[in-house]
Short mmCIF file of C-alpha atoms in Angstrom, two decimals:
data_model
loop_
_atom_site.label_atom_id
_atom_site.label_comp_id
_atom_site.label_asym_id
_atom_site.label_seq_id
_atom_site.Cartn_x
_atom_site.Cartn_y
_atom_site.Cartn_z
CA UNK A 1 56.68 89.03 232.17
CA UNK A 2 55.33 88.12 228.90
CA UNK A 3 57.10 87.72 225.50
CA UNK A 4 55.00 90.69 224.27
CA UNK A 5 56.09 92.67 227.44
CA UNK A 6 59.66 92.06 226.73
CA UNK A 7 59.88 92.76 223.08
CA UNK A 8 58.16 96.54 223.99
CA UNK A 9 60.56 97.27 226.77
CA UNK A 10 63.96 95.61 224.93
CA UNK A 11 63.12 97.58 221.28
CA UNK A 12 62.80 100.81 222.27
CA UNK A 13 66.61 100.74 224.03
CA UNK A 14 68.01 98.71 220.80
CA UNK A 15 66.77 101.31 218.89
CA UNK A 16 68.38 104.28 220.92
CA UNK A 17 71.47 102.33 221.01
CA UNK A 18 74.52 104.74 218.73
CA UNK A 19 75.98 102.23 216.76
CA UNK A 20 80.07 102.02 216.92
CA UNK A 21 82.06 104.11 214.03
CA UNK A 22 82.86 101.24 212.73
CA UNK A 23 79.41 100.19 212.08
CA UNK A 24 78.29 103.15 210.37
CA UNK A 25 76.89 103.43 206.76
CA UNK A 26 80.17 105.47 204.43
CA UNK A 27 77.20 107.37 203.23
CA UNK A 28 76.80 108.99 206.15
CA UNK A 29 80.62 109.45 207.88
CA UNK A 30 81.28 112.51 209.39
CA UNK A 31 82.35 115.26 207.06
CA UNK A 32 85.68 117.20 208.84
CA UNK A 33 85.67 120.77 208.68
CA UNK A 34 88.85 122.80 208.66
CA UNK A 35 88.15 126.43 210.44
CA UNK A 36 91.43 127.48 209.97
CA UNK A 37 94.27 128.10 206.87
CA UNK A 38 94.30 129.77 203.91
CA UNK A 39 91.79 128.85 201.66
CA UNK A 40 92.39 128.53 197.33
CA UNK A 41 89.86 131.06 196.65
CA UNK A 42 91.71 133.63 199.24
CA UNK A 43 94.68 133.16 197.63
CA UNK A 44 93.32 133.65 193.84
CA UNK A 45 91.39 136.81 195.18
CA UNK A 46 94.81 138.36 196.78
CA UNK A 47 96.67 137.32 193.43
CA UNK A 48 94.04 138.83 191.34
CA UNK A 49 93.40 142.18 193.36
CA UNK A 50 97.31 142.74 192.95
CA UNK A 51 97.22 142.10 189.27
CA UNK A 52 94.26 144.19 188.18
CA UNK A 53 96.02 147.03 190.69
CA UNK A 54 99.20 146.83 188.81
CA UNK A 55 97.70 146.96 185.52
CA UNK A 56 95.18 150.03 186.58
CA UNK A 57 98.10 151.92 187.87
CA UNK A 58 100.23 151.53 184.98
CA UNK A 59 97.51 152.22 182.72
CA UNK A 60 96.52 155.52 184.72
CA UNK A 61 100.43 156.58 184.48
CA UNK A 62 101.28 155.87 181.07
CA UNK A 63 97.93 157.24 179.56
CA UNK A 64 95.47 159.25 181.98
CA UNK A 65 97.75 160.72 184.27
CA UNK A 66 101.59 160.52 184.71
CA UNK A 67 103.04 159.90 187.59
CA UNK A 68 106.27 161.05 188.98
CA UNK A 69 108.33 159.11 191.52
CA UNK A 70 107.63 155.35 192.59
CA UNK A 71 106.26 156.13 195.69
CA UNK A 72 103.06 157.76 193.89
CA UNK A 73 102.99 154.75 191.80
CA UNK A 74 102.75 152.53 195.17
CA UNK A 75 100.26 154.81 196.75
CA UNK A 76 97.83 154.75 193.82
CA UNK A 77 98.66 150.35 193.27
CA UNK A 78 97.56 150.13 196.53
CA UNK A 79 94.41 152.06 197.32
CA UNK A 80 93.13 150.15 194.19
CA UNK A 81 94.13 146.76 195.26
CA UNK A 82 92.24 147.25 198.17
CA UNK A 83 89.22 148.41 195.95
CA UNK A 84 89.54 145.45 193.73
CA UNK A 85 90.27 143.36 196.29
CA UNK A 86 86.73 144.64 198.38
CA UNK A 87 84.97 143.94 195.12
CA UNK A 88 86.04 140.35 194.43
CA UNK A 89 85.47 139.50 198.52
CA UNK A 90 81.93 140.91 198.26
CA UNK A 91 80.81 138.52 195.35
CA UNK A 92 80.92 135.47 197.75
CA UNK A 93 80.98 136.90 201.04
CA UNK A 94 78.55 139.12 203.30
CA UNK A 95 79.36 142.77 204.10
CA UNK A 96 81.26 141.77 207.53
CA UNK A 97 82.87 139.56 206.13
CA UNK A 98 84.22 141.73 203.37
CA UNK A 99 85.29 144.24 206.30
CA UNK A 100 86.94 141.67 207.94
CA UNK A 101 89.09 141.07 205.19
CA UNK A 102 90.23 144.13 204.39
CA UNK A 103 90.97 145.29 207.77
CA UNK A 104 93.26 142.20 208.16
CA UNK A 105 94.72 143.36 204.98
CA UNK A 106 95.45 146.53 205.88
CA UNK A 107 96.89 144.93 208.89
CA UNK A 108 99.04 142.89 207.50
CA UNK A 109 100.19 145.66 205.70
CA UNK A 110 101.14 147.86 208.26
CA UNK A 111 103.55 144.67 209.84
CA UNK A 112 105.09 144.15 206.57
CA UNK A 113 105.63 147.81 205.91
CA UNK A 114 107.54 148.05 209.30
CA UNK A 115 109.60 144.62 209.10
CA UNK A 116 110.37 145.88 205.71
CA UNK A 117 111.71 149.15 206.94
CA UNK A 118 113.30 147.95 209.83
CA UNK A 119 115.15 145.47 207.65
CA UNK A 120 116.35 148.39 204.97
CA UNK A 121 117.42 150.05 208.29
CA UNK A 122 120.05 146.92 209.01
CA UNK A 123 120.84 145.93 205.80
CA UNK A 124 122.25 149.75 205.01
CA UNK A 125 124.15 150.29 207.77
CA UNK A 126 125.54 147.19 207.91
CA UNK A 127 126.05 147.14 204.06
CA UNK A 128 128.09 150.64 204.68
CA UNK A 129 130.05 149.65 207.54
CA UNK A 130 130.98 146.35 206.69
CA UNK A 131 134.48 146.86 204.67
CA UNK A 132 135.60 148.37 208.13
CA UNK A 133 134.50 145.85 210.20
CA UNK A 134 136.38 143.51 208.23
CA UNK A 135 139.78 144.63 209.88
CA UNK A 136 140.09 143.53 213.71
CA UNK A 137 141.86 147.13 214.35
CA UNK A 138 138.18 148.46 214.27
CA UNK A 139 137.62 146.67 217.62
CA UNK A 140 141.32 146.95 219.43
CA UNK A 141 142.34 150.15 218.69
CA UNK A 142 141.21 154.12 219.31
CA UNK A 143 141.88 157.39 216.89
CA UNK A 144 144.67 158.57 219.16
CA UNK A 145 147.36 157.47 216.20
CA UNK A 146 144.79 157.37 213.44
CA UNK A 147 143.61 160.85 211.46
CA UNK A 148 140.82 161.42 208.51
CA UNK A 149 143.35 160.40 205.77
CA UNK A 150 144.77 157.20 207.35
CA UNK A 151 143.32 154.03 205.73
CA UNK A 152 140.88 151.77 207.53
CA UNK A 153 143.70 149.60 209.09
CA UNK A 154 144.43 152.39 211.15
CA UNK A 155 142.05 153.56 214.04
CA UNK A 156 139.03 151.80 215.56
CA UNK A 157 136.12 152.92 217.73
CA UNK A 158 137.41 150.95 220.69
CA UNK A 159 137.40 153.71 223.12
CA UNK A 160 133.70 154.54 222.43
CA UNK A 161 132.43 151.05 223.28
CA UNK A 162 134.23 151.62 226.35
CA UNK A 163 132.36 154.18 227.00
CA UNK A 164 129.06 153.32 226.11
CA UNK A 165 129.32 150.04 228.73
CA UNK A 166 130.13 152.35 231.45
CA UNK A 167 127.85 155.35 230.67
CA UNK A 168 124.79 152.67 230.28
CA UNK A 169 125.88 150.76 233.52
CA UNK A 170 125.67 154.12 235.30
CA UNK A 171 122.42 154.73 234.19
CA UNK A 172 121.26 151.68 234.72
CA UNK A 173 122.63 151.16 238.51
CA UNK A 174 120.57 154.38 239.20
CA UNK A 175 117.22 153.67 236.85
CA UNK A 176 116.31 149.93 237.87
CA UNK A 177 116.48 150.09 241.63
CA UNK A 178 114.98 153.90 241.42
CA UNK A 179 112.66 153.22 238.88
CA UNK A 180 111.41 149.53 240.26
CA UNK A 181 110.48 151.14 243.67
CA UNK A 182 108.52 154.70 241.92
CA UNK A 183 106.49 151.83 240.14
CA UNK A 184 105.71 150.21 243.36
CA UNK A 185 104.94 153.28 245.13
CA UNK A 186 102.87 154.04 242.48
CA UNK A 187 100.69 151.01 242.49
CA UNK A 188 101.11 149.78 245.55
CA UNK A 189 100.10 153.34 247.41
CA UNK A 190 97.44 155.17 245.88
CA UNK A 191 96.47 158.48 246.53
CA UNK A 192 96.64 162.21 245.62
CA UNK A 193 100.97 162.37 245.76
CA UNK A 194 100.56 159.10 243.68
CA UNK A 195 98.32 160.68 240.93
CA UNK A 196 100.68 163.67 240.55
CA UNK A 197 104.07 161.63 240.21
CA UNK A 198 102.61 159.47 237.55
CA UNK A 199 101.51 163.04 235.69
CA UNK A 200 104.88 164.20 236.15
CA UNK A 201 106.54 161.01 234.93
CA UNK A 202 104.17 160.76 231.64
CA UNK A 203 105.48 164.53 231.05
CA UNK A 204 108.86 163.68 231.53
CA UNK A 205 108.58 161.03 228.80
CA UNK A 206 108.35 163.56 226.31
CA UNK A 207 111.26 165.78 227.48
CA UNK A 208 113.96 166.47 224.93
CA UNK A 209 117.02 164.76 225.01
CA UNK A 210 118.44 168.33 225.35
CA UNK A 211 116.74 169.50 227.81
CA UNK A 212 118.54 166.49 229.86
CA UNK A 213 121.60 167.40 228.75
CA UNK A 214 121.35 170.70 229.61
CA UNK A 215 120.22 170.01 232.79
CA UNK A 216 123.16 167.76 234.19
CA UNK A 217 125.06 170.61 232.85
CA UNK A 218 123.69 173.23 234.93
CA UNK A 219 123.69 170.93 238.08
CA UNK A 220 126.16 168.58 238.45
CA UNK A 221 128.91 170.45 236.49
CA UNK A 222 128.67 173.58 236.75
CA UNK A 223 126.69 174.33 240.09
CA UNK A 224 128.27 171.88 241.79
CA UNK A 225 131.86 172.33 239.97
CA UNK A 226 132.67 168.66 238.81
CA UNK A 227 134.33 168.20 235.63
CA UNK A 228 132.69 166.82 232.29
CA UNK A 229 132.96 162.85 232.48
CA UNK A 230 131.23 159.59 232.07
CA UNK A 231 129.44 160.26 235.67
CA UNK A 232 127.95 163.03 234.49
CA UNK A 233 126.92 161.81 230.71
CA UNK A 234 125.73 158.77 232.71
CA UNK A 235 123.13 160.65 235.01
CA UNK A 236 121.81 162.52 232.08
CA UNK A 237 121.07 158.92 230.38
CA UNK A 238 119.47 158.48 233.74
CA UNK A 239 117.04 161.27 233.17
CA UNK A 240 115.94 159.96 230.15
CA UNK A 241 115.76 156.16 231.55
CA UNK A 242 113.83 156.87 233.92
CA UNK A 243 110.18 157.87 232.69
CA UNK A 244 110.29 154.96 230.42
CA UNK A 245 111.14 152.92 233.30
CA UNK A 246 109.05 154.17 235.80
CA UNK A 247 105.81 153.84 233.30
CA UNK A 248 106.43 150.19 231.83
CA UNK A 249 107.21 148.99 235.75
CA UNK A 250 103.97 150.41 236.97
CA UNK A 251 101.67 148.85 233.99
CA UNK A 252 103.63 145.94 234.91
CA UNK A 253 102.67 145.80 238.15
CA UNK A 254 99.27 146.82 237.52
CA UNK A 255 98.94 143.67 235.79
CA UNK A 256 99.59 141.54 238.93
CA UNK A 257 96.71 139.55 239.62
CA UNK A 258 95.11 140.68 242.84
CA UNK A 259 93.91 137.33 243.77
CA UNK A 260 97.50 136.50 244.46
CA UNK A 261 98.14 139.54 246.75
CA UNK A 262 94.68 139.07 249.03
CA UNK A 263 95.84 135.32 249.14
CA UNK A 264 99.22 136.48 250.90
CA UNK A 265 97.65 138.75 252.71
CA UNK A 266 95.22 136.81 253.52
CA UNK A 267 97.73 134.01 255.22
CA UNK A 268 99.55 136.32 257.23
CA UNK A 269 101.83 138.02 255.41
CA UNK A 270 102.28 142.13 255.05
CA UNK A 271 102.93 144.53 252.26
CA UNK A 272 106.39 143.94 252.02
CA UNK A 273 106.66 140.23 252.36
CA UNK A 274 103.86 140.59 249.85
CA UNK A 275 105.88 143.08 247.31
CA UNK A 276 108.88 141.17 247.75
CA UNK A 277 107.81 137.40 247.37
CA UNK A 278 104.63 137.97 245.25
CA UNK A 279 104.50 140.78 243.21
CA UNK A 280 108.25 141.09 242.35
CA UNK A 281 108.68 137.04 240.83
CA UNK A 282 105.22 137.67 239.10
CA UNK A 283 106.62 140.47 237.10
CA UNK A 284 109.73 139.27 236.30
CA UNK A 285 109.44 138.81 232.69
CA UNK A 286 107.33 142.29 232.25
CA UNK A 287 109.83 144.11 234.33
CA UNK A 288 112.85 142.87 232.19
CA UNK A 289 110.94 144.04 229.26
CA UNK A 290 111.11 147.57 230.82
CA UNK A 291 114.43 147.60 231.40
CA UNK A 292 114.89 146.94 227.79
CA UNK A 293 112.67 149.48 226.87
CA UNK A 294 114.24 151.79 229.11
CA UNK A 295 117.97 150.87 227.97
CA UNK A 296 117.09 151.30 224.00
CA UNK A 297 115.97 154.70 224.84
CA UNK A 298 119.27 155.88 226.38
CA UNK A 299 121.66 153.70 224.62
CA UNK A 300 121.12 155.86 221.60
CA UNK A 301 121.42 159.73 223.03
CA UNK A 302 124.18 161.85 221.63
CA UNK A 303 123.36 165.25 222.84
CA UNK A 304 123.25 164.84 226.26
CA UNK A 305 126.56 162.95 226.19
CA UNK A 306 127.94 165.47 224.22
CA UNK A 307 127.34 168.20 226.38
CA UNK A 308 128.02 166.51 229.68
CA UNK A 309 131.25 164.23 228.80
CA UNK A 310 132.61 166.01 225.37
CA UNK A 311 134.55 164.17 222.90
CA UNK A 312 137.98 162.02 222.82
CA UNK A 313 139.90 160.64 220.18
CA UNK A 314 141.51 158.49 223.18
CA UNK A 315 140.53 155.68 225.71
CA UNK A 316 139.20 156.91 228.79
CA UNK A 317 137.62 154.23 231.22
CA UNK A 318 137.76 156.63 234.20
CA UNK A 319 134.13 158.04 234.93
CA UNK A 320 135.06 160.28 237.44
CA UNK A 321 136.91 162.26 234.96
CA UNK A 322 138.10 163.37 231.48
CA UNK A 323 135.79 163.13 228.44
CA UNK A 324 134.41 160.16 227.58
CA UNK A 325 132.86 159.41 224.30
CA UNK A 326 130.23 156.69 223.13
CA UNK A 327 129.29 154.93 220.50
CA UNK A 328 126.29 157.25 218.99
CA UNK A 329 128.14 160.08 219.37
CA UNK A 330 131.07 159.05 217.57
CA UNK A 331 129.14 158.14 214.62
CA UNK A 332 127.91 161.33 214.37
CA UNK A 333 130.75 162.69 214.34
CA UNK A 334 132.51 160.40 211.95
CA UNK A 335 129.53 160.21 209.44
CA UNK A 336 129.78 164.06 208.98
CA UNK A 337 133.29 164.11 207.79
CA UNK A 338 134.22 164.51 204.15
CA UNK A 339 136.19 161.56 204.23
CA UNK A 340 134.89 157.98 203.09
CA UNK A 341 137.33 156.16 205.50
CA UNK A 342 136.00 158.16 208.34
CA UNK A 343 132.00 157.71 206.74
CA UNK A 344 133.20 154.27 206.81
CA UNK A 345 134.07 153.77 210.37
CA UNK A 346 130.99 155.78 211.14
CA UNK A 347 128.81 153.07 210.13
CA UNK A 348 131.10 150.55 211.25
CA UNK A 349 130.35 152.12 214.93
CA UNK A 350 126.57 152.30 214.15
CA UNK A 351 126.73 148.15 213.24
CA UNK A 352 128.62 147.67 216.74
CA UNK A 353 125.79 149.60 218.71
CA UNK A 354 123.47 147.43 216.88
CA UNK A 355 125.42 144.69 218.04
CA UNK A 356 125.70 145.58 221.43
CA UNK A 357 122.37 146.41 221.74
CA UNK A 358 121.18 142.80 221.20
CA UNK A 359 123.77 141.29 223.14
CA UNK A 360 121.97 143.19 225.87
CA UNK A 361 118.04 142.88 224.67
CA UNK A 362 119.39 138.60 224.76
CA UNK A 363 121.13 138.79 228.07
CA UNK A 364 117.53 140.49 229.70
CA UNK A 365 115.06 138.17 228.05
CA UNK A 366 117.44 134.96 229.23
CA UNK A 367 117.89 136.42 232.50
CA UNK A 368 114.48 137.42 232.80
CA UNK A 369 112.78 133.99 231.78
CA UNK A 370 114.70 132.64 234.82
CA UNK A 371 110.94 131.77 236.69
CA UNK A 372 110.16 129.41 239.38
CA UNK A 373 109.29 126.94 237.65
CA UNK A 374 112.19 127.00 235.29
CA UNK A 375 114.52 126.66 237.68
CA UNK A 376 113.47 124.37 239.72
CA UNK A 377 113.20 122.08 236.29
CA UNK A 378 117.42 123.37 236.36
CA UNK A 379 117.69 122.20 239.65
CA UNK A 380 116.51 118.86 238.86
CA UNK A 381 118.39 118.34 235.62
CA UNK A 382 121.48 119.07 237.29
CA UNK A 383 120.89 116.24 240.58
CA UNK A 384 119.50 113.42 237.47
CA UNK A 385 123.10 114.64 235.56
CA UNK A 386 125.04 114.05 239.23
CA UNK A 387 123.48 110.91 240.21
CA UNK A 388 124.26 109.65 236.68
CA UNK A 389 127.82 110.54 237.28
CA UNK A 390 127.95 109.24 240.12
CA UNK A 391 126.39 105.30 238.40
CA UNK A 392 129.24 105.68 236.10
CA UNK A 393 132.07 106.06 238.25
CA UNK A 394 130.98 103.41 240.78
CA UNK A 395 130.13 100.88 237.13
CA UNK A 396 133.83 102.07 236.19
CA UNK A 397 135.55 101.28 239.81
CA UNK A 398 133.77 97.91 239.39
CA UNK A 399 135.19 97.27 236.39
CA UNK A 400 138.33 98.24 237.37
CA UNK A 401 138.43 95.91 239.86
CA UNK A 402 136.59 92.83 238.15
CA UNK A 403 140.02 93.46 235.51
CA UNK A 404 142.81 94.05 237.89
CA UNK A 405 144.92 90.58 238.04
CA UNK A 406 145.67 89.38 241.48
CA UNK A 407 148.67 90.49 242.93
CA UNK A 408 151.07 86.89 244.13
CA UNK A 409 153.20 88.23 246.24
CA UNK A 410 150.30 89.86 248.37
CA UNK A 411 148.20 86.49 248.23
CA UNK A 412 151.39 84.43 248.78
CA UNK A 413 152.21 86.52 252.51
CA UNK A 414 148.53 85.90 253.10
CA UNK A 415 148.62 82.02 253.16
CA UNK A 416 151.62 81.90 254.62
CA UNK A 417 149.95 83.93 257.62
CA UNK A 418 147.24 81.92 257.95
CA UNK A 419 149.39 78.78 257.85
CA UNK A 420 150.95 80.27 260.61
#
């Protein structure tokens, strides 16, 4: 091949050749683009929106219109922060965009109105009930010695949590395994029975905590003659478990992939083997958020307990009889009275519901995180924790035994043995 041959076939591929990063002109570097974070201009638009809001709506209060009450005040601030705000967006921005950003404002809005509701919620109650909570009484003792006038030393609301764990136990023993299967029956078998359970369970969630009440009351006490008790406040908890239960299983369950089911069928195994080892472990997590679901809807009922277990001033941890009282409905009771000691252990009971109530919402999500993966990850930490263990105490018995003098007398009998 000639020279002139070479030079046409070796330029053209020098010339294609991308050059290393390092070799490359800083005029032309690679510009990096951030598509994510809030931006300056954002910010100034949010901070100026809100400014030219609260001076329009003090303006229009103190000289166009007057305004009474600060929740007019916020209404009006806000409708024309979002104006002003829609106005300054648009100068730089396209119409979708400017929809974009108000949407996400409004939003936003909406979350921070609830947290900040939510919050006021807490902080009250436990603001009101926290001079009795203060005094350990609150948590050892019941209102069988303790009366309206007695001081907040006196009397606590330990009978009602008493009565709350075994009312919500009751419920739940009957609402998880009974409202686990419905949901599998539902999703699982199809059909015209199917379609009219899951219409009767959607109007059940809507039935009035009464209505429950009143029900239990009819049946189980009066029809069938047994007394008011913690049973019977427990089944009517049930009622009102179980439609929330039943509903949040059965989207859960819906939610199963069905690639995973046609691949166990599909190697042999039936329905149940199928329910049981692939659809149950899937829905682990979702299912332990309906049982929370379930349990903060009948954790809170007052009627139907007071109607179907009455009200005690005593400790009563026998379900099968007596009344038993819990925790909502003693703080109705207490908040009503005229007294501020007894307002004050009202609220006191309202922060240890609270309380209880996320000891349980923690216990489900840890207990329901529990996946396969997860614990065999357990399983291994605890065999690399043993066989370390078991390296030190075989390092310590070595060093025990590099340390321990030799004994003479033993050594002495020796050589005189093997003299012999």
């Amino acid at each position: 091949m000639t020279e002139l041959a070479q030079r046409e076939v070796v330029e053209p591929l020098v010339a294609s050749t991308v050059l290393p990063r390092t070799h490359a002109r800083p005029d032309t570097a690679e510009v990096r683009r951030f598509t994510s974070g809030v931006r300056i201009g954002d910010l100034l638009a949010l901070l100026g929106a809100a400014a030219a809001a609260l001076a329009l709506t003090t303006l229009i209060s103190s000289q166009i219109a007057p305004m009474r009450g600060v929740l007019a005040f916020v209404v009006v601030a806000y409708a024309l922060f979002l104006v002003v705000y829609a106005v300054l967006v648009s100068l730089d921005e396209t119409g979708p965009v400017v929809r974009d950003r108000v949407i996400a404002v409004l939003v936003q809005s909406g979350a921070f109105l609830l947290v900040g509701t939510l919050a006021s919620v807490l902080v009250y109650t436990v603001g009101r009930g926290f001079r009795s909570m203060l005094h350990l009484n609150m948590f050892t003792q019941d209102m069988t010695l303790a009366g309206p006038l007695d001081p907040l030393t006196r009397g606590g609301v330990m009978h009602a949590i008493v009565g709350t764990l075994i009312q919500i136990s009751i419920a739940l023993a009957i609402t998880i395994p009974l409202g686990v299967t419905t949901a599998l029956f539902l999703s699982e078998v199809p059909g015209r029975f199917a379609r009219f359970v899951r219409t009767i369970v959607e109007a059940m969630t809507a039935l009035p905590s009464i209505v429950a009440g009143l029900f239990i009351l009819a049946t189980f006490v009066l029809m069938l003659g047994f007394d008011k008790s913690g049973l019977a406040a427990g089944l009517a908890i049930t009622v009102m478990m179980l439609p929330i239960m039943i509903r949040a299983a059965d989207v859960v369950f819906r939610l199963v992939p069905h690639t995973l089911k046609e691949a166990s069928l599909g190697l042999g195994a039936g329905q149940l083997r199928t329910v049981l080892h692939v659809v149950l472990p899937t829905s682990r997590s979702g299912l332990t958020t309906a049982i929370i679901l379930a349990t903060a809807r009948g954790i809170g009922e007052t009627s139907p307990v007071l109607l179907t277990a009455g009200f005690t001033a005593s400790l009563n941890a026998n379900p099968l009889s007596g009344p038993m009282v819990s925790l909502p409905l003693l703080t109705f009771q207490f908040v009503k009275s005229p007294q501020q000691t007894m307002v004050d252990r009202g609220f006191g009971a309202a922060v240890v519901l609270m309380g209880l109530v996320l000891v349980l919402f923690v216990l489900a999500r840890v207990l329901g995180s529990q996946d396969v993966a997860k614990r065999a990850a357990r399983r291994q930490r605890r065999r690399a924790r043993a066989v370390r263990r078991q390296a030190l105490t075989r390092r310590a018995a070595a060093l025990v035994r590099r340390s321990a003098p030799a004994d003479p007398d033993h050594s002495g009998s020796s050589h005189r043995s093997t003299s012999a």
